[in-house]
Amino acid sequence: MGRGTGAGRAVRATVVALALAGGAVVAAPPAVACACGGLVDGPAYDTSVSQETAVLQWDGTTETMLLELDALSNAPEVGLLLPTPAPAEVALADPQVFRELDDLTQPRAVVSDHRWWPELGFGTAGADGAGAGGVAVLDEVRLGPLDVTTLAATDPGELGAWLTERGFQLPESIQTALAPYVSEGWSFVAARLAPEEAAAFDGTLQPLRVTFASGSLVYPMRMSAVADDTQSTRTYVLADHRVDRTDATAAAQEPTVRFAGRVDPASVSSDELAALLADGSFVTSHEQVFADPGTEIVSDFVFEQAAADVAYAPTFAVVADKRIGPFFAGPVLAFTAVLALAALVVWSGRRRRAPAPALAPRPARA
């Protein structure tokens, strides 16, 4: 998707730092598919999504997801729809959690060679609490500029009608993608920018922290199958041990391991991240890109404990400069060698030209 062309506050972050794997950011006019499931992109609006990231933790009965999505839109109304296996509690999360995890898992430089000579240029350079009969409002809360509602639904058509009545206009493809979650008894988080906040919204929102009961560690992704463009995701799982992806999507296309290893809670500055690491200090990060989401995304992401806690820290090779003071070592050593050789030649020449010392006469024998 292309970046919005509106200027100033006319171009707003649809849910900058709001994440939703497999959820839907929706608005009027109807949304189109993106990594998050659905993002407004009508003829009068411009939108873009650059990154989808989630931090996941599961204690055996309860899952915690910290969700972040970088997205821009000049649409007048914005919203989010996120499916969860059970009714969720929603709060704001600390964006520093994502910044620190990104830094901790960055590839590290490893010196593979040394450069003795300088480069000479020759090399390569809000709801009313009531709804349709198949929809139940479980909770409502105001989080900063967002009105957040937790829903249960038994009929996907009535869920779509409930959302439409409140300004969430979902295209048919996303309503179809919601149906399996409804039939499996999942709940939904519906969040939208409060009307009185729209004029003052500058595009910066904190990520969400979503907590819900779950029998497994799962990241909802099935709705992303309706996306038209290439999609990418990054997940961080914080647990007692390393985890692997065991879902059908991973079986068909293996995700890339970005990082695996233990992180000391005392080494981070975010109190929220330190608390998460205290409950599970082994961080496993996966990345995956889907060039054809409709055929490649066939399931939610599911994580299980790996056979062994094999650590992995990505590295990249660099060439380090060898210097003597501010100068490259190669020219300095070469110049020093030339000077030494010149001095040796001069000394040898002077020695050859110097006259031999006269011999003293021997004394006569008696």
mmCIF file of C-alpha atoms in Angstrom, residues 7 22 30 43 67 70 73 87 91 94 103 118 122 129 168 178 205 214 225 228 241 244 253 256 263 293 319 357:
data_model
loop_
_atom_site.group_PDB
_atom_site.id
_atom_site.type_symbol
_atom_site.label_atom_id
_atom_site.label_comp_id
_atom_site.label_asym_id
_atom_site.label_seq_id
_atom_site.Cartn_x
_atom_site.Cartn_y
_atom_site.Cartn_z
ATOM 1 C CA ALA A 7 -0.298 16.932 4.770
ATOM 2 C CA GLY A 22 -5.137 -11.089 12.242
ATOM 3 C CA PRO A 30 -15.205 -0.083 3.732
ATOM 4 C CA PRO A 43 -10.847 6.072 -3.264
ATOM 5 C CA LEU A 67 0.308 -5.507 20.074
ATOM 6 C CA ASP A 70 2.592 1.061 12.356
ATOM 7 C CA SER A 73 -4.372 6.836 7.083
ATOM 8 C CA PRO A 87 -13.142 -12.456 26.479
ATOM 9 C CA ALA A 91 -5.046 -1.867 28.711
ATOM 10 C CA ASP A 94 4.565 0.604 27.220
ATOM 11 C CA ASP A 103 17.526 -3.473 20.164
ATOM 12 C CA PRO A 118 42.291 3.082 2.964
ATOM 13 C CA PHE A 122 38.152 1.365 -6.935
ATOM 14 C CA GLY A 129 -24.294 -1.909 26.009
ATOM 15 C CA PHE A 168 -17.222 -0.175 11.625
ATOM 16 C CA LEU A 178 -14.648 -13.557 10.952
ATOM 17 C CA LEU A 205 -0.980 5.956 20.171
ATOM 18 C CA SER A 214 -6.359 -19.634 26.419
ATOM 19 C CA ALA A 225 -5.401 -14.337 4.451
ATOM 20 C CA ASP A 228 -3.934 -8.395 -1.227
ATOM 21 C CA HIS A 241 12.200 -22.130 27.330
ATOM 22 C CA ASP A 244 8.874 -23.287 17.936
ATOM 23 C CA GLN A 253 6.570 -22.027 4.953
ATOM 24 C CA THR A 256 12.837 -17.110 10.142
ATOM 25 C CA VAL A 263 17.564 -11.883 28.573
ATOM 26 C CA PRO A 293 -1.334 -14.257 1.892
ATOM 27 C CA VAL A 319 35.912 -5.445 8.223
ATOM 28 C CA PRO A 357 92.573 1.328 8.183
#
